[in-house]
Short mmCIF file of N, CA and C in Angstrom, two decimals:
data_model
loop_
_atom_site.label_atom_id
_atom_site.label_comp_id
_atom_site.label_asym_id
_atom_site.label_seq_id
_atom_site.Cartn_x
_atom_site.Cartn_y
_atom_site.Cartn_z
N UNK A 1 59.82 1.99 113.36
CA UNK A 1 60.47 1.07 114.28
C UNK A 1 60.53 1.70 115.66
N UNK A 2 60.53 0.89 116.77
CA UNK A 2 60.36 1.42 118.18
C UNK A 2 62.07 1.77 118.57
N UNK A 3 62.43 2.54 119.20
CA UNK A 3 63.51 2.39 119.58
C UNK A 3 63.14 2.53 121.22
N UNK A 4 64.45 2.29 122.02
CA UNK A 4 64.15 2.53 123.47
C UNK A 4 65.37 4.48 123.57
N UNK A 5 65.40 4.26 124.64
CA UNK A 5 65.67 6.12 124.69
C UNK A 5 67.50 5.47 124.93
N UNK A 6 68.21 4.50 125.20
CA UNK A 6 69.52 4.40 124.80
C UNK A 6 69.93 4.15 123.41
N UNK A 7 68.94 3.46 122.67
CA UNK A 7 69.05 3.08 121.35
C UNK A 7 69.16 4.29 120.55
N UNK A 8 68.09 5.28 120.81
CA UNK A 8 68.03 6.27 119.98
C UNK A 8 69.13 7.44 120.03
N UNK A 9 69.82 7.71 121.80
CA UNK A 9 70.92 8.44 121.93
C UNK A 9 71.97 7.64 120.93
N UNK A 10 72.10 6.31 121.20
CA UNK A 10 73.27 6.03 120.49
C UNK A 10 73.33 6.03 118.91
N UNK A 11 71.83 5.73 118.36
CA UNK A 11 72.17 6.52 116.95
C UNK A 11 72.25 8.01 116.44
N UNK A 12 71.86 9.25 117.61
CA UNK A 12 71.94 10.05 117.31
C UNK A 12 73.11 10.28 117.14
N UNK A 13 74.11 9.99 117.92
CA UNK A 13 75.45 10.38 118.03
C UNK A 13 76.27 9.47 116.61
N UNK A 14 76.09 8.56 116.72
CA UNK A 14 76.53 7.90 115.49
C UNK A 14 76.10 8.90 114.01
N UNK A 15 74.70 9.36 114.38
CA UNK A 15 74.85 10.38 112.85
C UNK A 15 75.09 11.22 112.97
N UNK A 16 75.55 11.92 114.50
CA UNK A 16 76.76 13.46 114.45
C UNK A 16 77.50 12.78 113.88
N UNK A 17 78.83 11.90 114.15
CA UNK A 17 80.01 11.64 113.80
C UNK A 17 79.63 11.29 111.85
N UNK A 18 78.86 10.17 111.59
CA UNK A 18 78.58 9.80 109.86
C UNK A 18 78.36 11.42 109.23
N UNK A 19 77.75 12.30 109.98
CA UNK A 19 77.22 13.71 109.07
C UNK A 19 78.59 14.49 109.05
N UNK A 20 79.81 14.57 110.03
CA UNK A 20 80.63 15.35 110.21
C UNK A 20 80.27 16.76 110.72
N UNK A 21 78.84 16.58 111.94
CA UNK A 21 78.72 17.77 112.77
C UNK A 21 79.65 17.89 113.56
N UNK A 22 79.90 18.97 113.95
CA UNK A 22 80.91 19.39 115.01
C UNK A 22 79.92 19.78 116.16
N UNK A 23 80.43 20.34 117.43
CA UNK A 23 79.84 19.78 118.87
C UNK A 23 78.92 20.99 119.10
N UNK A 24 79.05 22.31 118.50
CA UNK A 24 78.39 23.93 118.50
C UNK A 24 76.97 23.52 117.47
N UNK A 25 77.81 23.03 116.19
CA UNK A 25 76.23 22.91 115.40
C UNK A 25 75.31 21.93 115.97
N UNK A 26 75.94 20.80 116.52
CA UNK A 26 75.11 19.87 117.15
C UNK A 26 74.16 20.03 118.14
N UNK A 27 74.82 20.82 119.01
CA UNK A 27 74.01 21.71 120.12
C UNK A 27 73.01 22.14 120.27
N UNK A 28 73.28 23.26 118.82
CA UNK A 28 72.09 24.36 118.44
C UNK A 28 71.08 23.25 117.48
N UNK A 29 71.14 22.49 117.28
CA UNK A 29 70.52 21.21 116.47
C UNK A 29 69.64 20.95 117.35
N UNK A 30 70.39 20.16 118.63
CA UNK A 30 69.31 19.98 119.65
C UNK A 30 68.03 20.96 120.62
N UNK A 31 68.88 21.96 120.62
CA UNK A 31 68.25 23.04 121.00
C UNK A 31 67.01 23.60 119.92
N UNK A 32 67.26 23.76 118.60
CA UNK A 32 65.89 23.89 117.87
C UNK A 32 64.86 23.09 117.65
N UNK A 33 65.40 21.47 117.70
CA UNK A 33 64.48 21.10 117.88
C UNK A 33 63.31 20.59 119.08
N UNK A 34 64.16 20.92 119.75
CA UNK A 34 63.61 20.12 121.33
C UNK A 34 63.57 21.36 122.31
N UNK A 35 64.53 22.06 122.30
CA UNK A 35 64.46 22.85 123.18
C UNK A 35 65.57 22.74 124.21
N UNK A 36 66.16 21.37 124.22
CA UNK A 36 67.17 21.04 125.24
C UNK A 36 68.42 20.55 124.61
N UNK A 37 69.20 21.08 125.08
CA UNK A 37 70.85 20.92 124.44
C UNK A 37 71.47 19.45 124.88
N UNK A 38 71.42 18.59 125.45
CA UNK A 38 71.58 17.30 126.14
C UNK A 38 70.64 16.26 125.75
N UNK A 39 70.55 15.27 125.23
CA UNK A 39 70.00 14.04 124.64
C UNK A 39 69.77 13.30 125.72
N UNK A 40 70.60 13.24 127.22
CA UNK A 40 69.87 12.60 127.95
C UNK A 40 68.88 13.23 128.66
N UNK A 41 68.31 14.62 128.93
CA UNK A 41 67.02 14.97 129.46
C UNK A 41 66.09 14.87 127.94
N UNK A 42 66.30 14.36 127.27
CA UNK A 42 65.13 14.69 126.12
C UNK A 42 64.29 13.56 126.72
N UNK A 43 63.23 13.38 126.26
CA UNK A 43 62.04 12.42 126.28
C UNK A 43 62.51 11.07 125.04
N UNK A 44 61.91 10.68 124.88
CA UNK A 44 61.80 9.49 123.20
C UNK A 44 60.79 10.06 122.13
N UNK A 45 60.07 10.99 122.74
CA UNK A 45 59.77 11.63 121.39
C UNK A 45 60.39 12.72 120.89
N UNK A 46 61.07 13.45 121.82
CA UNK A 46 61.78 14.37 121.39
C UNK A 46 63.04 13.82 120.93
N UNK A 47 63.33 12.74 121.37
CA UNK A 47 64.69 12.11 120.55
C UNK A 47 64.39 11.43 119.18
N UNK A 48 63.23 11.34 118.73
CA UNK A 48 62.70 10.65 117.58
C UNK A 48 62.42 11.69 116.92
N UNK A 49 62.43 13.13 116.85
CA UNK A 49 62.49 14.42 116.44
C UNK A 49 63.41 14.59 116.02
N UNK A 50 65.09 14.64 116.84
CA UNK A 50 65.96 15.24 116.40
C UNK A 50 66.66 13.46 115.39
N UNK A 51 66.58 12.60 115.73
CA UNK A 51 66.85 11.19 114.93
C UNK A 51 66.27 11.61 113.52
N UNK A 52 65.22 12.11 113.61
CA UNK A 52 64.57 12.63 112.36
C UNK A 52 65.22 13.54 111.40
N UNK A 53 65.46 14.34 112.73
CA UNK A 53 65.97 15.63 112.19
C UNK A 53 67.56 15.20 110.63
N UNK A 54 67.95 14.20 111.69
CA UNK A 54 69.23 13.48 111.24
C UNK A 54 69.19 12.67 110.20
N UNK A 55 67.81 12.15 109.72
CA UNK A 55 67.61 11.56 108.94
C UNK A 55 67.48 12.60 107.34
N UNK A 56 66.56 13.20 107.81
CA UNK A 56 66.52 14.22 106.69
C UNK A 56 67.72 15.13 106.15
N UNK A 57 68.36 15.20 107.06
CA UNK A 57 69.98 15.98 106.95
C UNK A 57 70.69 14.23 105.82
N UNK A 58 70.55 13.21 105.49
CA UNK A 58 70.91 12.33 104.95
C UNK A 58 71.75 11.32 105.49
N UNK A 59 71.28 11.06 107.08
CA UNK A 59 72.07 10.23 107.31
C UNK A 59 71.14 8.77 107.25
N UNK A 60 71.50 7.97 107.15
CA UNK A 60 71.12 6.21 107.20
C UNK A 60 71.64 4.64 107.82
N UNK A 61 70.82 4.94 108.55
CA UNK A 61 71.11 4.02 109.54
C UNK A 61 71.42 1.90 108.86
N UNK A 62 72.06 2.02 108.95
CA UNK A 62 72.61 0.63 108.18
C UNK A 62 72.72 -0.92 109.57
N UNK A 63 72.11 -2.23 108.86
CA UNK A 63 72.43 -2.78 110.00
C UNK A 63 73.75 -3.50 110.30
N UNK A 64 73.84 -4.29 111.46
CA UNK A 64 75.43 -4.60 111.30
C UNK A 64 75.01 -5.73 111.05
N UNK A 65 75.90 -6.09 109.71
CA UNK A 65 76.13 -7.48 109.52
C UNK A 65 77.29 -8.35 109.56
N UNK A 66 77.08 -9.72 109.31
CA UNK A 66 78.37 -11.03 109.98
C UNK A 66 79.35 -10.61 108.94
N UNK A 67 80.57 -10.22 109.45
CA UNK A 67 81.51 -10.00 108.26
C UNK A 67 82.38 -11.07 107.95
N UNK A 68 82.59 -11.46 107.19
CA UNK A 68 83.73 -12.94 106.96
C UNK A 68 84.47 -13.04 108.01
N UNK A 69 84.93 -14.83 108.63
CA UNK A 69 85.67 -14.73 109.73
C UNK A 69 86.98 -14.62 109.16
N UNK A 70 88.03 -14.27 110.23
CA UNK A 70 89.46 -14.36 109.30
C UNK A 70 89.58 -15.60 109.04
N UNK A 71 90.97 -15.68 108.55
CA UNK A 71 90.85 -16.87 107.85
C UNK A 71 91.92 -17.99 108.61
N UNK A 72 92.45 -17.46 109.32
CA UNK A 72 93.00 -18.17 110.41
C UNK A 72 91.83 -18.83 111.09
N UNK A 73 90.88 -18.37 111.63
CA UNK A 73 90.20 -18.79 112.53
C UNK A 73 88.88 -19.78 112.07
N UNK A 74 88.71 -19.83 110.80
CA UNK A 74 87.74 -20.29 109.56
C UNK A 74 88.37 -21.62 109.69
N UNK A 75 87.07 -22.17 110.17
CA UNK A 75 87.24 -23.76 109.85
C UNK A 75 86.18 -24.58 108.52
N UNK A 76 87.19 -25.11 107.70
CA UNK A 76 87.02 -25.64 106.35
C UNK A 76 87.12 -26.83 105.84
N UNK A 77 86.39 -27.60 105.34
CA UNK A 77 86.61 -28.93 104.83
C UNK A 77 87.86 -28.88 103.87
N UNK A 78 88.11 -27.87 103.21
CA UNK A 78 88.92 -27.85 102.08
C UNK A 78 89.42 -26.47 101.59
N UNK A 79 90.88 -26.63 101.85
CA UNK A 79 91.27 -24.99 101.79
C UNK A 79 91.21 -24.06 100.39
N UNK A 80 90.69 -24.70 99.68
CA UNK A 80 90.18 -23.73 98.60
C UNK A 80 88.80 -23.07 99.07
N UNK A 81 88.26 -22.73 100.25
CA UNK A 81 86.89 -22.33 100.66
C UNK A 81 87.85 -21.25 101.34
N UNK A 82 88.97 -20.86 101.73
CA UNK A 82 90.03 -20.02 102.15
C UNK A 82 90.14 -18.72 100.70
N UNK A 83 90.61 -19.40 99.90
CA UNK A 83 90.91 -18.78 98.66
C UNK A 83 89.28 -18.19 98.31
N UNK A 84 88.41 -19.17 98.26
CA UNK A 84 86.92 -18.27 97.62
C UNK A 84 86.70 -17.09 98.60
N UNK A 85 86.73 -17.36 99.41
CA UNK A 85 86.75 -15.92 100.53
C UNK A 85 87.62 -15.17 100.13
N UNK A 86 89.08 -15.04 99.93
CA UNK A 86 89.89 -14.01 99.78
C UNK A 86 89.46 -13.18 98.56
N UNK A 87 88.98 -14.23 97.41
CA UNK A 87 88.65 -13.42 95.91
C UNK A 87 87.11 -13.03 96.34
N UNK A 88 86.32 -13.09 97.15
CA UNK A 88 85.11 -12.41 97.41
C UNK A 88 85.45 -10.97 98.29
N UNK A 89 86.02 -11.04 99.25
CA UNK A 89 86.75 -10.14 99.78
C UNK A 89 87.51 -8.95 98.87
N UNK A 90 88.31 -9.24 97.93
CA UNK A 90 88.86 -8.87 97.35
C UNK A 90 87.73 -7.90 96.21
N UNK A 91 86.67 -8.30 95.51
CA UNK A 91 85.66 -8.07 94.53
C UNK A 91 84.91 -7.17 95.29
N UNK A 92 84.70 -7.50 96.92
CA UNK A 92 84.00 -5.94 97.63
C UNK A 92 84.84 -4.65 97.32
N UNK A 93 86.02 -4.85 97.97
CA UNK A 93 86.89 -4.04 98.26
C UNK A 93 87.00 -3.10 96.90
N UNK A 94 87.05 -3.79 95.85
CA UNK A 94 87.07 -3.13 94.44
C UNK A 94 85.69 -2.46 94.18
N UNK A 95 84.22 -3.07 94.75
CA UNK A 95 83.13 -2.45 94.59
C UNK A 95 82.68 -3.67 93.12
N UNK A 96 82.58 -4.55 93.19
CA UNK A 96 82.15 -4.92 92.12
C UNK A 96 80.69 -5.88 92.77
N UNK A 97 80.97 -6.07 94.61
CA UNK A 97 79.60 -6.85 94.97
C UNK A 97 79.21 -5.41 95.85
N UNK A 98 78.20 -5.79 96.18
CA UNK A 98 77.71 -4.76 97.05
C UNK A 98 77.78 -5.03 98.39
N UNK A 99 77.53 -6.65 99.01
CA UNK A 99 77.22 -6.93 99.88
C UNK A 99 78.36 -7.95 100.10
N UNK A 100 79.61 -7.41 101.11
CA UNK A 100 80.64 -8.48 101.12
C UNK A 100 80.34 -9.40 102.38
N UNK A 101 79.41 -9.58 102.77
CA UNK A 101 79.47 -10.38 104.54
C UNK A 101 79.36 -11.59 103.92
N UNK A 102 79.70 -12.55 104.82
CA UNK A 102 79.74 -14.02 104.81
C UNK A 102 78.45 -14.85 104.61
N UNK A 103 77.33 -14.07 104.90
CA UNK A 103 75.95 -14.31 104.55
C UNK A 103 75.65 -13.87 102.82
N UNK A 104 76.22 -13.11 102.28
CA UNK A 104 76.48 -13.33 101.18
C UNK A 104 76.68 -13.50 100.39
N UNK A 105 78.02 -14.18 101.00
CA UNK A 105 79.05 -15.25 100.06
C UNK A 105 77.97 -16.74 99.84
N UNK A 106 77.55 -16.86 101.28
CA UNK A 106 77.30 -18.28 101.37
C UNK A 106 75.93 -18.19 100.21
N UNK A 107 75.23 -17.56 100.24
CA UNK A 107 74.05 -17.57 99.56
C UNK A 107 74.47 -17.35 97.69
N UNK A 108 75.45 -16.96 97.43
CA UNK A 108 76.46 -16.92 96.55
C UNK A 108 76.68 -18.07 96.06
N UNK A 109 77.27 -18.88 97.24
CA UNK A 109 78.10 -20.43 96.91
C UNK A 109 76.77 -20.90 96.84
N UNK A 110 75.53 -21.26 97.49
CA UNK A 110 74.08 -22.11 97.28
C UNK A 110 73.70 -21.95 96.09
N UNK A 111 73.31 -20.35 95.36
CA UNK A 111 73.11 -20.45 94.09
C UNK A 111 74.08 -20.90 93.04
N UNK A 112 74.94 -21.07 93.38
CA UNK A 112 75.91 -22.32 91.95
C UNK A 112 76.40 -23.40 92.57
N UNK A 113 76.09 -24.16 93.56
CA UNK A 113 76.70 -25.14 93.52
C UNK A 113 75.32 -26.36 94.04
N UNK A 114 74.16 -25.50 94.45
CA UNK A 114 73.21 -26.54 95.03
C UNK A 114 72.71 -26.87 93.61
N UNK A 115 72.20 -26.21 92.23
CA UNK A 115 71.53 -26.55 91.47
C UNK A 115 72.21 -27.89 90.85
N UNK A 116 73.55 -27.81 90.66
CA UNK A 116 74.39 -28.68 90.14
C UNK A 116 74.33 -30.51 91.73
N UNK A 117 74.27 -29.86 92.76
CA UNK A 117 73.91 -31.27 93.42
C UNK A 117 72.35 -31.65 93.57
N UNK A 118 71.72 -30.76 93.20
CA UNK A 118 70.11 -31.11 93.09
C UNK A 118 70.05 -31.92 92.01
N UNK A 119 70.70 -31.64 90.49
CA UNK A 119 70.65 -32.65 89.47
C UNK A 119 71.12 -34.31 89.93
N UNK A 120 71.90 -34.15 91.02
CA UNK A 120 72.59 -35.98 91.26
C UNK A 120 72.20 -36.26 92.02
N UNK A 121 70.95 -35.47 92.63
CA UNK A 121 70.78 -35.97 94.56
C UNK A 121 71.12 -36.48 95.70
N UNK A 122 72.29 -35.07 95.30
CA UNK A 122 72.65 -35.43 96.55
C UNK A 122 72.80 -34.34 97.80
N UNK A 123 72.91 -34.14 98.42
CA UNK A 123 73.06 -33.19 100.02
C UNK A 123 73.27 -32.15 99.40
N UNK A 124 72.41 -30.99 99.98
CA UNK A 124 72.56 -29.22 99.57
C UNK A 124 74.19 -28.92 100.54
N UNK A 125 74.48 -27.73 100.09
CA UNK A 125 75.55 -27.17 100.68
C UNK A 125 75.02 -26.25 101.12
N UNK A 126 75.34 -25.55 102.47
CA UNK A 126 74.54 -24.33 103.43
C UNK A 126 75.61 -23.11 103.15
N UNK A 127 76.88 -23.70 103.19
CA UNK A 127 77.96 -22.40 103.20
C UNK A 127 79.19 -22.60 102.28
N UNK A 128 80.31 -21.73 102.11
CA UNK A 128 81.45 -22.08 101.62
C UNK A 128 82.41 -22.61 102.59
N UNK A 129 82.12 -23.10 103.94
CA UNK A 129 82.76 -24.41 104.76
C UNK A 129 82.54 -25.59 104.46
N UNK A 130 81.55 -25.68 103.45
CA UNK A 130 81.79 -27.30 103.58
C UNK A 130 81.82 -27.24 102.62
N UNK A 131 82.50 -26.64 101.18
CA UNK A 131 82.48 -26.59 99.72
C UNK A 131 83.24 -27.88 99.96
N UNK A 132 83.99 -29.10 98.85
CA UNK A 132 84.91 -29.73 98.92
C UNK A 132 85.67 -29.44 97.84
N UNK A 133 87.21 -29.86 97.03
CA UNK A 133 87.38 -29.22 96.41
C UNK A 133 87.03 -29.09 95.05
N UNK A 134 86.41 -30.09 94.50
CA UNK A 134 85.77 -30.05 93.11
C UNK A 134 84.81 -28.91 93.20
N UNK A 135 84.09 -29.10 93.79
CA UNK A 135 83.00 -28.05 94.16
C UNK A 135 83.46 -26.60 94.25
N UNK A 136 84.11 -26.32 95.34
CA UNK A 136 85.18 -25.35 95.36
C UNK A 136 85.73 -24.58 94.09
N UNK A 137 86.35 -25.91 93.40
CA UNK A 137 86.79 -24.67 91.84
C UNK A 137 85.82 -24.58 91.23
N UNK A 138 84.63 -24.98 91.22
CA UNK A 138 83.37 -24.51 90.41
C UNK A 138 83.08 -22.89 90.83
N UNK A 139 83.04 -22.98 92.11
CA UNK A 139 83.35 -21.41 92.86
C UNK A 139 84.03 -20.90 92.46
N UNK A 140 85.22 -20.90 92.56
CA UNK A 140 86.01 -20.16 92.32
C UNK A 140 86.42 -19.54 91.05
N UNK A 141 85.96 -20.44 89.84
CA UNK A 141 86.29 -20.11 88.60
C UNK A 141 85.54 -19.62 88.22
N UNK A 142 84.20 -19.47 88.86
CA UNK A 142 82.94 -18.18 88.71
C UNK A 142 83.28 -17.19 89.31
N UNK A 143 83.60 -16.63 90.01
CA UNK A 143 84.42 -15.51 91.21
C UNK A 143 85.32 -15.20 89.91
N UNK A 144 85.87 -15.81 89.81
CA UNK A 144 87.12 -15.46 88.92
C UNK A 144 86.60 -14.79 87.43
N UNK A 145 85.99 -15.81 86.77
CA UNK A 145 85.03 -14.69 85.85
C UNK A 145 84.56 -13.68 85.81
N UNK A 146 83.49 -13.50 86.79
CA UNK A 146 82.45 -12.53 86.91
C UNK A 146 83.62 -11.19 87.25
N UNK A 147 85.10 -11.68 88.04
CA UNK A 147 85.56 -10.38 88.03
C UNK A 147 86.36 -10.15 86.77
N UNK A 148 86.93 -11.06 85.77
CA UNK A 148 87.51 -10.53 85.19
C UNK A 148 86.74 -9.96 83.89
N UNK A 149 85.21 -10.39 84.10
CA UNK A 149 84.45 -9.53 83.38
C UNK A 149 84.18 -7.94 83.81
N UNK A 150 83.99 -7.70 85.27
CA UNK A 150 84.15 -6.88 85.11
C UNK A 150 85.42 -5.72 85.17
N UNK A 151 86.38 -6.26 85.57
CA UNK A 151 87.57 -5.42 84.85
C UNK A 151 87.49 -5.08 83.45
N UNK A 152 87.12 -5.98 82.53
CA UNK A 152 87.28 -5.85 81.60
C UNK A 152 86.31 -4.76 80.73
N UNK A 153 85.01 -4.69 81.71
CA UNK A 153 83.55 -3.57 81.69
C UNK A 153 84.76 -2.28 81.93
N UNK A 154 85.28 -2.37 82.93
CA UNK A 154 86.02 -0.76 83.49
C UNK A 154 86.60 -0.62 82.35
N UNK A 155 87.34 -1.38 82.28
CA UNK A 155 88.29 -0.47 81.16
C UNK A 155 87.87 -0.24 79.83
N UNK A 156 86.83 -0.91 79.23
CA UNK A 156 86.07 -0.90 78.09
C UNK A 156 85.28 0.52 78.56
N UNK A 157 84.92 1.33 79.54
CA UNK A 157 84.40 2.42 79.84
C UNK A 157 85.23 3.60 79.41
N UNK A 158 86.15 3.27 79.92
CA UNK A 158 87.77 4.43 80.13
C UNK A 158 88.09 4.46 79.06
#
């Protein structure tokens, strides 16, 4: 991937702070590999050196994604699309999804609720804003399953 020479300072520094370098090792970091202790006289290839460098040390650059809006500010056909968010929210936080953003809720709510309006033909649903509420507890009482299955995995481990 191309970066430009602010892009790449700003992830270098982002993987001092993710690695827990301190400002001496960081230094001498830059200095072995480049030769220059300062990230802004480096070049872009010499900053794609020490980015490297940072990579191999195990850091990983992650992108930012849409995180659920609050829920004050979430506008909804039907306030049980309030509640499916809180118990999706809730199932990250525990580690039971991997991917808690709102782009993966919604793609979440499409796979169980479009197959069921594809059988009556009628209108796909894009997100959990326009769930209504029948629809909605179909959501929700899957959310609700899938976690109390896996609670029930944890402690069957323990």
């Amino acid at each position: 991937m191309r970066y430009t020479k602010p892009q790449l300072i700003k992830l270098i520094h982002i993987a001092k702070h993710k690695l827990g370098i301190d400002e001496d090792t960081y230094r001498m970091i830059l200095q072995n590999e480049t030769g220059k202790n300062s990230c802004k006289a480096m070049t872009i290839n010499e900053l794609m050196r020490v980015y490297d460098h940072f990579e191999k040390a195990g850091f990983k650059r992650t992108a930012k994604r849409q995180r659920s809006p609050a829920s004050q500010k979430a506008k909804v056909k039907h306030n049980i699309a309030l509640k499916i968010r809180a118990v999706w929210i809730e199932m990250h936080k525990q580690g039971v999804i991997r991917e808690g953003s709102e782009d993966a809720l919604n793609s979440f709510v499409r796979n169980v609720v479009n197959p069921i309006l594809q059988q009556q033909d009628k209108p796909l649903v894009l997100n959990v804003q326009s769930l209504d509420y029948k629809l909605g507890t179909i959501v929700l009482e899957r959310l609700k399953k899938w976690q109390q299955r896996t609670q029930k995995d944890k402690k069957e481990v323990k």
